[in-house]
XYZ file of N, CA and C in Angstrom:
408
model
N -43.806 168.844 -44.953
C -45.217 169.150 -44.873
C -45.413 170.627 -44.257
N -46.058 171.114 -44.795
C -46.250 172.726 -44.294
C -47.524 172.702 -43.221
N -47.133 173.352 -42.256
C -48.372 173.484 -40.613
C -49.592 173.421 -41.132
N -49.956 174.099 -42.404
C -51.474 174.372 -42.740
C -52.002 172.884 -43.190
N -51.058 171.618 -43.853
C -51.342 170.871 -44.230
C -51.674 169.703 -43.036
N -50.736 169.976 -42.248
C -50.874 168.980 -40.838
C -51.919 169.676 -40.178
N -52.592 170.908 -39.864
C -53.982 171.349 -39.238
C -54.963 170.558 -40.257
N -55.360 170.682 -41.949
C -55.847 170.061 -42.417
C -56.212 168.591 -42.138
N -54.948 168.042 -42.072
C -55.165 166.474 -42.116
C -55.852 166.148 -40.469
N -55.426 166.779 -39.873
C -55.756 166.623 -38.294
C -57.249 167.321 -38.108
N -57.662 168.049 -38.824
C -59.116 167.940 -38.679
C -59.906 167.011 -39.900
N -59.323 166.583 -40.709
C -60.097 165.375 -41.180
C -60.557 163.912 -40.380
N -59.161 164.124 -39.824
C -59.223 162.679 -38.951
C -60.007 162.839 -37.443
N -59.865 164.213 -37.018
C -60.460 164.014 -35.976
C -61.923 164.074 -35.316
N -62.622 164.278 -36.690
C -64.329 164.552 -36.699
C -64.834 162.921 -36.662
N -65.101 162.176 -35.702
C -65.454 160.918 -36.119
C -66.888 160.221 -35.330
N -67.767 160.011 -35.392
C -68.942 159.574 -34.701
C -68.521 158.359 -33.958
N -68.706 158.302 -32.904
C -68.337 156.853 -31.872
C -69.442 156.393 -31.515
N -70.786 156.761 -31.758
C -72.184 156.140 -31.465
C -71.977 154.670 -32.136
N -72.412 153.788 -31.099
C -72.536 152.369 -32.086
C -73.802 151.827 -31.194
N -74.550 151.228 -31.945
C -75.936 150.705 -31.939
C -76.131 149.219 -32.284
N -74.899 148.459 -32.451
C -74.657 147.097 -32.945
C -73.172 146.622 -33.034
N -73.183 145.439 -32.980
C -71.938 144.754 -32.738
C -71.007 145.480 -34.195
N -71.888 145.394 -35.166
C -71.227 145.528 -36.656
C -70.729 147.273 -36.720
N -72.158 148.141 -36.203
C -71.233 149.354 -36.045
C -69.760 149.758 -35.284
N -69.500 148.802 -33.820
C -68.473 148.735 -33.058
C -67.576 148.380 -33.672
N -67.256 147.421 -34.387
C -66.311 146.995 -35.221
C -65.985 147.987 -36.468
N -67.274 148.343 -36.812
C -66.584 149.343 -38.360
C -65.815 150.336 -37.677
N -66.440 151.026 -36.492
C -65.758 152.352 -35.696
C -64.437 152.152 -35.177
N -64.514 150.903 -34.735
C -62.570 150.411 -34.009
C -61.986 150.266 -35.412
N -62.289 149.910 -36.527
C -61.603 149.848 -37.929
C -61.183 151.468 -38.495
N -62.322 152.115 -38.224
C -61.973 153.087 -38.494
C -61.019 154.176 -37.399
N -61.069 153.797 -36.144
C -60.068 154.269 -35.254
C -58.747 153.822 -35.587
N -58.750 152.588 -35.637
C -57.090 152.138 -35.709
C -56.465 152.322 -37.263
N -57.364 152.632 -38.289
C -56.990 153.458 -39.160
C -56.602 154.796 -39.154
N -57.162 155.914 -38.780
C -56.895 157.136 -37.815
C -55.729 157.266 -37.192
N -56.010 156.124 -36.067
C -54.706 156.136 -35.482
C -53.076 155.581 -36.485
N -53.354 154.970 -37.032
C -52.056 154.754 -38.042
C -51.804 155.882 -38.946
N -52.616 156.701 -39.415
C -52.444 157.990 -40.257
C -51.740 158.955 -38.983
N -52.312 159.220 -37.659
C -51.682 160.397 -36.932
C -50.480 159.928 -36.541
N -49.740 158.359 -36.297
C -48.266 157.892 -36.023
C -47.786 158.397 -37.361
N -48.260 158.136 -38.644
C -47.267 158.437 -39.685
C -47.035 159.851 -39.600
N -48.370 161.106 -39.218
C -48.108 162.489 -39.140
C -47.330 162.686 -37.919
N -47.254 162.185 -37.176
C -46.318 162.390 -36.108
C -44.823 161.791 -36.295
N -44.544 161.065 -36.855
C -43.417 160.837 -37.512
C -42.817 162.114 -38.622
N -43.538 162.311 -39.540
C -43.603 163.209 -40.516
C -43.338 164.749 -39.868
N -44.012 165.220 -38.667
C -43.467 166.166 -37.914
C -42.360 166.110 -37.276
N -42.058 165.251 -36.483
C -40.623 164.951 -36.057
C -39.590 165.122 -37.347
N -39.759 164.352 -38.206
C -38.581 164.878 -39.417
C -38.467 166.262 -39.697
N -39.782 167.007 -39.696
C -39.939 168.223 -40.085
C -38.996 169.240 -39.366
N -39.540 168.675 -37.781
C -38.685 169.499 -36.624
C -37.252 169.690 -36.829
N -36.879 168.111 -37.071
C -35.329 167.544 -37.178
C -34.665 168.453 -38.238
N -35.510 168.581 -39.175
C -34.816 169.329 -40.549
C -34.767 170.710 -40.234
N -35.788 171.349 -39.548
C -35.582 172.913 -39.554
C -34.605 172.863 -38.351
N -34.126 172.375 -37.328
C -33.458 172.612 -36.409
C -31.809 172.191 -37.268
N -31.882 171.318 -37.761
C -30.190 171.180 -38.644
C -30.139 172.489 -39.664
N -31.222 173.273 -40.079
C -31.299 174.189 -41.020
C -30.991 175.313 -40.355
N -31.394 175.501 -39.105
C -31.222 176.510 -38.191
C -29.947 176.422 -37.783
N -29.225 175.450 -37.603
C -27.678 175.371 -36.585
C -26.781 175.580 -38.075
N -27.160 175.162 -39.040
C -26.431 175.819 -40.329
C -26.148 177.115 -40.697
N -27.535 177.637 -40.183
C -27.634 179.038 -40.650
C -26.525 180.033 -39.611
N -26.933 179.764 -38.050
C -26.308 180.068 -37.151
C -24.653 179.685 -37.216
N -24.071 178.761 -37.933
C -22.657 178.373 -38.177
C -22.479 179.467 -38.916
N -23.035 179.421 -40.022
C -23.040 180.562 -41.390
C -22.441 181.933 -40.677
N -23.395 182.206 -39.570
C -23.178 183.510 -39.437
C -22.078 183.743 -38.470
N -21.850 182.846 -37.413
C -20.453 182.562 -36.838
C -19.526 182.599 -37.525
N -19.500 182.185 -38.633
C -18.223 181.656 -39.497
C -18.106 183.080 -40.434
N -18.794 183.945 -40.759
C -18.964 185.272 -41.433
C -18.052 186.303 -40.469
N -18.675 186.036 -39.228
C -18.089 187.259 -38.253
C -16.638 186.969 -37.613
N -16.590 185.438 -37.900
C -15.018 185.171 -37.207
C -13.998 185.524 -38.008
N -14.356 186.011 -39.518
C -13.108 185.805 -40.431
C -12.681 187.191 -40.404
N -13.328 188.501 -40.054
C -12.938 189.819 -40.119
C -12.585 190.434 -38.508
N -12.132 189.658 -37.700
C -11.764 190.434 -36.515
C -10.653 191.388 -36.480
N -10.667 192.581 -36.450
C -10.030 193.958 -35.925
C -9.989 194.293 -34.898
N -9.090 194.773 -34.046
C -9.651 195.367 -32.741
C -10.116 196.813 -33.018
N -10.965 197.395 -31.798
C -11.156 198.567 -31.719
C -12.703 198.613 -32.011
N -13.183 199.313 -32.842
C -14.650 200.025 -33.031
C -15.241 199.295 -33.832
N -14.384 198.504 -35.173
C -15.032 197.840 -35.968
C -15.499 196.385 -35.159
N -14.799 195.844 -34.454
C -15.047 194.689 -33.756
C -16.221 194.764 -32.913
N -16.196 196.193 -32.169
C -17.552 196.090 -31.289
C -18.925 195.981 -32.522
N -18.779 197.284 -33.326
C -19.825 197.024 -34.267
C -20.051 195.675 -34.776
N -19.340 194.876 -35.339
C -19.150 193.984 -35.644
C -20.164 192.818 -34.995
N -19.615 192.898 -33.662
C -20.166 192.082 -32.674
C -21.287 192.179 -32.499
N -21.756 193.087 -32.354
C -23.134 193.870 -32.072
C -23.999 193.351 -33.094
N -23.216 193.413 -34.371
C -24.456 192.929 -35.523
C -24.599 191.498 -35.496
N -23.469 190.935 -35.009
C -23.708 189.213 -34.874
C -24.331 188.669 -33.836
N -24.697 189.626 -32.989
C -25.431 189.267 -31.565
C -26.885 189.761 -31.922
N -26.937 190.617 -32.778
C -28.062 190.930 -33.369
C -28.745 189.803 -34.364
N -27.852 189.485 -35.365
C -28.289 188.458 -36.140
C -28.670 187.294 -35.380
N -28.023 186.778 -34.478
C -28.092 185.426 -34.258
C -29.572 185.535 -33.094
N -29.692 186.662 -32.494
C -31.275 186.756 -31.726
C -32.214 186.727 -32.844
N -31.978 187.341 -33.784
C -32.865 187.224 -34.965
C -33.220 186.089 -35.097
N -32.125 185.224 -35.758
C -31.927 183.939 -35.872
C -32.913 182.902 -34.840
N -32.414 183.025 -33.614
C -33.399 182.396 -32.793
C -34.676 182.561 -32.499
N -35.130 183.900 -32.591
C -36.724 184.586 -32.649
C -37.356 183.785 -33.636
N -36.752 183.633 -35.092
C -37.230 183.064 -35.761
C -37.572 181.690 -35.923
N -36.205 180.865 -35.358
C -36.479 179.567 -34.990
C -37.479 179.136 -34.243
N -37.649 179.926 -32.957
C -38.641 179.565 -32.018
C -39.912 179.951 -32.202
N -40.192 180.729 -33.335
C -41.711 181.242 -33.753
C -41.946 179.703 -34.315
N -41.018 179.470 -35.524
C -41.183 178.326 -36.544
C -41.750 177.079 -36.161
N -40.874 176.756 -34.987
C -40.930 175.199 -34.177
C -41.928 175.332 -33.374
N -42.240 176.609 -32.768
C -43.642 176.635 -31.901
C -44.801 175.900 -32.493
N -45.383 176.158 -33.384
C -46.624 176.078 -34.260
C -46.359 174.306 -34.831
N -44.733 174.066 -35.221
C -44.750 172.480 -35.048
C -44.820 171.518 -33.887
N -44.409 172.243 -32.909
C -44.901 171.801 -31.560
C -45.980 171.745 -30.780
N -46.696 172.500 -31.410
C -48.113 172.620 -31.048
C -49.041 171.394 -31.935
N -48.429 171.460 -32.727
C -49.102 170.220 -33.761
C -49.123 169.047 -33.277
N -47.662 168.717 -32.788
C -47.086 167.232 -32.045
C -47.896 167.255 -30.979
N -48.347 167.951 -30.270
C -49.212 167.847 -28.813
C -50.491 167.534 -29.413
N -50.901 168.188 -30.350
C -52.442 167.812 -30.688
C -52.518 166.167 -31.261
N -51.374 166.241 -31.878
C -51.421 164.508 -32.502
C -51.385 163.806 -31.050
N -50.172 163.779 -30.174
C -50.258 163.251 -29.256
C -51.532 163.100 -28.293
N -52.321 164.100 -28.301
C -53.379 164.043 -27.518
C -54.472 163.433 -28.673
N -54.587 163.443 -29.654
C -55.681 162.576 -30.250
C -55.766 161.252 -30.304
N -54.202 160.816 -30.091
C -53.869 159.327 -30.287
C -54.198 158.689 -28.755
N -54.159 159.536 -27.402
C -54.533 159.317 -26.517
C -56.270 159.349 -26.640
N -56.857 160.091 -26.982
C -58.550 160.026 -27.023
C -58.745 159.010 -28.057
N -58.002 158.449 -28.373
C -58.396 157.422 -29.990
C -58.399 155.898 -28.982
N -57.135 156.119 -28.279
C -56.960 154.735 -27.367
C -58.143 154.738 -26.161
N -58.644 156.014 -25.795
C -59.444 155.904 -24.810
C -60.756 155.441 -25.440
N -60.937 156.042 -26.774
C -62.202 155.631 -27.537
C -62.642 154.214 -27.741
N -61.275 153.563 -28.031
C -61.517 152.115 -28.634
C -62.042 151.224 -26.902
N -61.600 151.613 -25.809
C -62.200 150.807 -24.669
C -63.480 150.549 -24.495
N -64.598 151.260 -24.577
C -66.004 151.233 -24.628
C -66.322 150.362 -25.707
N -65.922 150.739 -26.736
C -66.524 149.988 -27.595
C -66.189 148.616 -27.704
N -64.978 148.167 -27.005
C -64.179 146.770 -27.174
C -65.174 145.901 -25.994
N -65.604 147.028 -24.954
C -66.195 146.464 -23.901
C -67.555 146.072 -24.547
N -68.419 147.232 -25.088
C -69.545 146.920 -25.804
C -69.510 145.391 -26.619
N -68.641 145.284 -27.195
C -68.328 143.873 -28.364
C -68.535 142.835 -27.151
N -67.439 142.899 -26.386
C -67.478 141.695 -25.546
C -68.803 141.479 -24.663
N -69.648 142.301 -24.353
C -71.127 142.364 -23.663
C -71.722 141.849 -24.311
N -71.953 142.025 -25.483
C -72.987 141.519 -26.690
C -72.513 140.104 -26.909
N -71.179 139.854 -27.331
C -70.758 138.488 -27.629
C -71.095 137.498 -26.416
N -70.312 137.652 -25.518
C -70.051 136.927 -24.359
C -71.128 136.786 -23.436
N -71.744 138.455 -23.167
C -72.183 138.479 -21.972
C -71.856 138.852 -20.640
N -70.356 139.389 -20.996
C -69.740 139.592 -19.884
C -69.863 141.082 -19.180
């Protein structure tokens, strides 16, 4: 899934009216929160999988760079020039990796925060229902 798709899904999930005037409203909101929580958990699994796949891809690309430069070792200036090119390529690859993963980790943190907020929002609703039903 692309990072933009994650943001769109999160925007849709994060907007909810938590105002309840009755037990029916509270139950409806709780059901909606539970549904959104399940969606967020699926998104979290998906983003973890995307991060893992990106890490594997970068490791394979790094391995390829190392393998390409390991084949032609010759003493002197040629190896120094090739060594600098290898280092530049590895640094460039590392920078690309960090930039790509940073946005995915940001989304993962947003999802984690939303899960906490949903959990926190459930408590007052449950308390309201108990209070109205049982007078507790």
